[in-house]
Coordinates of C-alpha atoms in Angstrom, one line a residue:
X1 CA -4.6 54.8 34.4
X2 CA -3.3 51.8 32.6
X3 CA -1.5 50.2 35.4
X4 CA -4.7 50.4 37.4
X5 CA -6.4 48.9 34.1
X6 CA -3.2 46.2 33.8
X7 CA -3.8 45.6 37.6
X8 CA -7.3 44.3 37.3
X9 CA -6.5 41.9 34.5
X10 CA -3.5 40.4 36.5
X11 CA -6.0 39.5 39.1
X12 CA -8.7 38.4 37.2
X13 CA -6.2 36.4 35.3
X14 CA -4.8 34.9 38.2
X15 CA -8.5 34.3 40.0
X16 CA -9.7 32.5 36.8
X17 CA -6.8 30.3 36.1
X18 CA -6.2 32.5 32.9
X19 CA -9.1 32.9 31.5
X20 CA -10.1 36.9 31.3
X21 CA -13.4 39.1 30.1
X22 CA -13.7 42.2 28.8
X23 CA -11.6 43.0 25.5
X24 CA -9.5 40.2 26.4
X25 CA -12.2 37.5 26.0
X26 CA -11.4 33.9 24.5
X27 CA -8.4 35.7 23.6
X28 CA -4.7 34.2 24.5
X29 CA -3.8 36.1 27.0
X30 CA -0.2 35.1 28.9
X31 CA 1.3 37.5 32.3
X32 CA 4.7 38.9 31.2
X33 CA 7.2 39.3 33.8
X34 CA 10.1 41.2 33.1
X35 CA 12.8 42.8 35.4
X36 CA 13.1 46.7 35.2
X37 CA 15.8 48.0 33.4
X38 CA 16.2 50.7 36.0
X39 CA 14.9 49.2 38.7
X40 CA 15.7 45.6 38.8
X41 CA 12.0 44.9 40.3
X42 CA 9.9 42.2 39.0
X43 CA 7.4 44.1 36.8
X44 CA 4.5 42.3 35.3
X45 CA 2.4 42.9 31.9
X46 CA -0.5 40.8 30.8
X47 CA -0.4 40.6 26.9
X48 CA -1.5 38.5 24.0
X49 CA 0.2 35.9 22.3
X50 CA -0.2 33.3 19.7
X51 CA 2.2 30.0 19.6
X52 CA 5.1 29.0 16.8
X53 CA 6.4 26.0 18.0
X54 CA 7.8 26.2 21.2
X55 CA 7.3 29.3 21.4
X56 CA 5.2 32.1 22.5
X57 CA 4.9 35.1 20.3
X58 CA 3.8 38.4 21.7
X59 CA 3.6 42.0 20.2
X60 CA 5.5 44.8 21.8
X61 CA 2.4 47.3 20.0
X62 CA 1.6 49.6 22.9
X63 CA -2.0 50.2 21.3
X64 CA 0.1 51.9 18.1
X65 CA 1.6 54.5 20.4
X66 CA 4.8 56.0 18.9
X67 CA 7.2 54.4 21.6
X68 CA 7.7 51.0 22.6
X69 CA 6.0 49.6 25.9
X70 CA 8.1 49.8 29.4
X71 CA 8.4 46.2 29.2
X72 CA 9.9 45.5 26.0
X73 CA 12.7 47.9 27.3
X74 CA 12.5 46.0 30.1
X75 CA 13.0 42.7 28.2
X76 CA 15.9 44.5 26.0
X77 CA 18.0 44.6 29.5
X78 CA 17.7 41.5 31.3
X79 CA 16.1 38.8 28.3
X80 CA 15.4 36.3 30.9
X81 CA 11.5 36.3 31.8
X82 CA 8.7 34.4 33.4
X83 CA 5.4 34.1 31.9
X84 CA 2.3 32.6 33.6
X85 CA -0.2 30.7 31.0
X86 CA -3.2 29.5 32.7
X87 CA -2.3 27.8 35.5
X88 CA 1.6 27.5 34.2
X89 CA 4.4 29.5 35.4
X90 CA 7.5 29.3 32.5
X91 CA 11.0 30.5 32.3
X92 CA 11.8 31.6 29.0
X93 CA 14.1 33.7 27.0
X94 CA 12.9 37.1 25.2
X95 CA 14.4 37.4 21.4
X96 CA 13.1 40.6 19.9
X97 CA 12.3 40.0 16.3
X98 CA 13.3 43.4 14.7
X99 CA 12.9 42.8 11.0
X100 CA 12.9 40.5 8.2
X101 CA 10.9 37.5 7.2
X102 CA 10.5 35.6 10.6
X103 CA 9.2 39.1 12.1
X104 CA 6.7 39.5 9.1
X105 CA 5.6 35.8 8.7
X106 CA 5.4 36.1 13.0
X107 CA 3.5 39.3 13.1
X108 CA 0.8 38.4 10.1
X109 CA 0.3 35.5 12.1
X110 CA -0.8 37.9 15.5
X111 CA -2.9 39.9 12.8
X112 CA -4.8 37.0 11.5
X113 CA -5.6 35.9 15.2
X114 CA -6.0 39.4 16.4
X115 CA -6.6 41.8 13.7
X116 CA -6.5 44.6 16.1
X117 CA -2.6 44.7 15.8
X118 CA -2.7 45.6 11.9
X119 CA -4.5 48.3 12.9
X120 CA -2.0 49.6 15.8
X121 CA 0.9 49.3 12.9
X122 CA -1.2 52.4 11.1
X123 CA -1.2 54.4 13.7
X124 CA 2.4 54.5 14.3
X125 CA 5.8 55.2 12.5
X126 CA 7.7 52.4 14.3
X127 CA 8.5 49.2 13.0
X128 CA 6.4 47.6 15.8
X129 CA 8.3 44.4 17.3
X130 CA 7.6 41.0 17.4
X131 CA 9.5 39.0 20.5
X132 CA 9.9 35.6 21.2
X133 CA 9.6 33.7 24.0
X134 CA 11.6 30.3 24.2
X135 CA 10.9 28.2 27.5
X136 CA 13.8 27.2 29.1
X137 CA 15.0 23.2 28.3
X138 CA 12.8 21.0 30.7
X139 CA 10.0 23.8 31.0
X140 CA 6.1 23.7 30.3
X141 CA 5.4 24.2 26.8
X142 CA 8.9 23.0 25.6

C-alpha cells in the first residue's frame, strides 16, 4: 500500500535528519505537507525536488499514473504548505506551473536531475505539473 510505503520514508526521513535509502538515495527528498481538500487534516507526502532560486520545485507525476496525486489536489485548495528539508521546517506558498516556458524550462531541469520523471511523462496523457514552492518572507531558504 503506498501510504504504508510513504509512511516508512516519513520516518526514516525524519530519524535521519533527511537523508533517506532505498530509491530515494542521495536524492533531494523534501516532506510535503498539505491540508486536505475534503478534510482539512494535515496530510503529508515525501517527494523530490530540485531548487530555482528561492524556490523548491517538485513534480506532481504520481509514477505517470493518469490522475494527479491527492496532494496536488490538496495544494489546489488551500496553497499554503509546510515542507520539512533536512532538519528545516518552511512555510511556503504552492503555485502550480500548468504550462508554458517556466513549466518546461522547470520540469527539464527535474529530468536532468532525475531522469526517472521523463519517463513517467510517457506513460501518461496528462500534462504532468510542475509546482512551486516560495518560502514565506523571513523563512529558511528565502
Amino acid at each position: 500500500m503506498a501510504n504504508d510505503w510513504n509512511q516508512q520514508i516519513i520516518a526514516e526521513f525524519r530519524a535521519n535528519a533527511g537523508k533517506v535509502g532505498g530509491p530515494f538515495e542521495g536524492k533531494d527528498l523534501l516532506l510535503l505537507t498539505t491540508t486536505g481538500a475534503k478534510t482539512g487534516l494535515p496530510r503529508t507526502n515525501p517527494t523530490a525536488y530540485i531548487r530555482d532560486g528561492n524556490r523548491f520545485v517538485i513534480i506532481a507525476s504520481k509514477g505517470g499514473a493518469p490522475e494527479n496525486p491527492d496532494w496536488y489536489h490538496n495544494l489546489l485548495a488551500n496553497p499554503r504548505v509546510t515542507l520539512e528539508i533536512g532538519t528545516e521546517t518552511i512555510e511556503a506558498t504552492a503555485t502550480p506551473l500548468t504550462g508554458g516556458s517556466e513549466r518546461d524550462r522547470l520540469f527539464a531541469a527535474m529530468v536532468a536531475a532525475m531522469p526517472g520523471f521523463a519517463e513517467y511523462q510517457t506513460k501518461t496523457d496528462r500534462l504532468i505539473p510542475v509546482v512551486a514552492l516560495t518560502p514565506s518572507s523571513g523563512e529558511p531558504g528565502s
